[in-house]
Amino acid sequence: EADIYQTPRYLVIGTGKKITLECSQTMGHDKMYWYQQDPGMELHLIHYSYGVNSTEKGDLSSESTVSRIRTEHFPLTLESARPSHTSQYLCASSDDGGPQETQYFGPGTRLLVL
Amino acid sequence: SQQGEEDPQALSIQEGENATMNCSYKTSINNLQWYRQNSGRGLVHLILIRSNEREKHSGRLRVTLDTSKKSSSLLITASRAADTASYFCATGNTPLVFGKGTRLSVIA
């Protein structure tokens, strides 16, 4: 079991609310990632970070934002949740990267926006 | 894009049978990885095969890589109901690019 944690595990919230999905890892990894995944579907990379104060957008356009103030913490924020944001959000981290990169995933947050 | 494409999309077998999943990709790679995802959970790394390797084993898992055909296969031998999950291949350096996955159901 990887030392990467996500909270909350499940969230049901109304349209227009601001939410923050938490992700933390205790492995000292520099690289962290956020993926969006609909049930039974492929993963879409929405944000990633290669270290403190470094954030990049992924392949899938997302209305969410991220921050990386501390190595172990990579929260994702939706300023105004909409039903289209309903999905599973997976956080991952990796060590050195490069040709041998292996990603470690958290358990995910299932978000339902009503 | 280096995205892997798994085939079949879904596979249903009886317990004890072997399960084979394939992954095709488009550009040259340094390595290819396979991950497993139980329903509603995060992905778990299974095995990594380097571009200069042709075959790799880990327990009941056997992975092959054919760089000339830009394809890889994952074989699970003597499958168990607990092997029921989605299996993804991943390519690229960083960040990894995941395929669409094969959903495996093992029926007891």
Short mmCIF file of C-alpha atoms in Angstrom, two decimals, chain A:
data_model
loop_
_atom_site.label_atom_id
_atom_site.label_comp_id
_atom_site.label_asym_id
_atom_site.label_seq_id
_atom_site.Cartn_x
_atom_site.Cartn_y
_atom_site.Cartn_z
CA GLU A 1 0.00 0.00 0.00
CA ALA A 2 1.45 3.33 -1.11
CA ASP A 3 1.81 6.18 1.40
CA ILE A 4 -0.37 8.57 -0.50
CA TYR A 5 -3.64 9.81 0.92
CA GLN A 6 -6.68 11.54 -0.43
CA THR A 7 -9.51 13.20 1.44
CA PRO A 8 -12.40 13.15 1.32
CA ARG A 9 -13.04 9.74 -0.23
CA TYR A 10 -16.57 10.74 -1.21
CA LEU A 11 -18.10 14.17 -1.59
CA VAL A 12 -21.63 15.17 -2.54
CA ILE A 13 -22.02 18.90 -2.98
CA GLY A 14 -24.32 21.44 -4.56
CA THR A 15 -23.65 23.46 -7.67
CA GLY A 16 -21.67 26.64 -7.14
CA LYS A 17 -19.80 25.50 -4.04
CA LYS A 18 -16.06 25.84 -3.72
CA ILE A 19 -14.30 22.59 -2.93
CA THR A 20 -10.77 21.46 -2.26
CA LEU A 21 -9.64 17.90 -2.71
CA GLU A 22 -6.67 17.04 -0.55
CA CYS A 23 -3.72 14.87 -1.53
CA SER A 24 -0.66 14.19 0.56
CA GLN A 25 2.22 11.75 0.34
CA THR A 26 4.88 10.78 2.84
CA MET A 27 7.38 9.31 0.37
CA GLY A 28 9.23 12.55 -0.30
CA HIS A 29 8.37 12.43 -4.00
CA ASP A 30 8.97 15.56 -6.01
CA LYS A 31 6.49 14.72 -8.77
CA MET A 32 2.75 14.69 -8.16
CA TYR A 33 -0.24 14.33 -10.48
CA TRP A 34 -4.00 14.74 -10.61
CA TYR A 35 -6.11 12.58 -12.91
CA GLN A 36 -9.81 12.68 -13.67
CA GLN A 37 -11.49 9.37 -14.41
CA ASP A 38 -15.14 8.61 -15.16
CA PRO A 39 -16.28 5.11 -14.04
CA GLY A 40 -14.83 2.40 -16.25
CA MET A 41 -13.09 4.92 -18.46
CA GLU A 42 -9.55 6.08 -19.15
CA LEU A 43 -7.50 8.39 -16.97
CA HIS A 44 -7.08 12.01 -18.03
CA LEU A 45 -4.16 13.99 -16.65
CA ILE A 46 -5.42 17.40 -15.51
CA HIS A 47 -2.51 18.80 -13.46
CA TYR A 48 1.00 17.87 -12.44
CA SER A 49 3.87 19.27 -10.45
CA TYR A 50 7.58 18.57 -10.55
CA GLY A 51 8.31 20.19 -7.22
CA VAL A 52 7.48 23.00 -4.85
CA ASN A 53 6.10 26.09 -6.62
CA SER A 54 5.90 24.18 -9.90
CA THR A 55 2.54 23.34 -11.47
CA GLU A 56 1.53 22.49 -15.03
CA LYS A 57 -1.73 21.79 -16.81
CA GLY A 58 -2.25 18.33 -18.19
CA ASP A 59 -3.78 17.03 -21.39
CA LEU A 60 -7.39 17.53 -20.35
CA SER A 61 -8.61 21.06 -19.93
CA SER A 62 -9.91 21.51 -16.42
CA GLU A 63 -11.52 24.36 -14.53
CA SER A 64 -9.70 23.28 -11.40
CA THR A 65 -6.52 24.79 -9.99
CA VAL A 66 -3.69 23.31 -7.95
CA SER A 67 -0.95 24.54 -5.67
CA ARG A 68 2.32 23.06 -4.45
CA ILE A 69 3.58 24.94 -1.44
CA ARG A 70 4.98 21.89 0.30
CA THR A 71 6.54 18.78 -1.20
CA GLU A 72 4.10 16.43 0.47
CA HIS A 73 0.90 18.32 -0.30
CA PHE A 74 -0.85 18.88 -3.66
CA PRO A 75 -4.44 20.11 -3.21
CA LEU A 76 -6.88 20.56 -6.09
CA THR A 77 -9.51 23.32 -5.93
CA LEU A 78 -12.74 23.89 -7.83
CA GLU A 79 -13.90 27.47 -7.28
CA SER A 80 -17.47 26.77 -8.39
CA ALA A 81 -18.52 23.15 -8.70
CA ARG A 82 -20.83 22.11 -11.54
CA PRO A 83 -22.56 18.79 -12.37
CA SER A 84 -20.04 18.33 -15.22
CA HIS A 85 -17.31 18.05 -12.57
CA THR A 86 -18.86 14.84 -11.27
CA SER A 87 -16.14 12.21 -11.58
CA GLN A 88 -13.44 10.35 -9.71
CA TYR A 89 -10.25 12.29 -9.01
CA LEU A 90 -7.03 10.33 -8.55
CA CYS A 91 -3.83 11.75 -7.10
CA ALA A 92 -0.45 10.12 -7.76
CA SER A 93 3.19 10.73 -7.05
CA SER A 94 6.43 9.41 -8.45
CA ASP A 95 10.05 9.40 -7.41
CA ASP A 96 12.85 10.21 -9.76
CA GLY A 97 10.96 10.16 -12.98
CA GLY A 98 12.76 9.66 -16.26
CA PRO A 99 12.86 6.24 -17.89
CA GLN A 100 12.11 4.32 -14.70
CA GLU A 101 9.23 6.39 -13.39
CA THR A 102 6.64 4.44 -11.43
CA GLN A 103 3.57 6.20 -10.14
CA TYR A 104 1.93 5.54 -6.79
CA PHE A 105 -1.75 6.31 -6.57
CA GLY A 106 -4.04 7.39 -3.77
CA PRO A 107 -7.45 5.75 -3.28
CA GLY A 108 -9.28 8.52 -5.12
CA THR A 109 -12.05 10.99 -4.34
CA ARG A 110 -15.47 10.38 -5.82
CA LEU A 111 -17.18 13.71 -6.42
CA LEU A 112 -20.87 14.14 -7.11
CA VAL A 113 -22.11 17.63 -7.87
CA LEU A 114 -25.86 18.02 -7.72
#
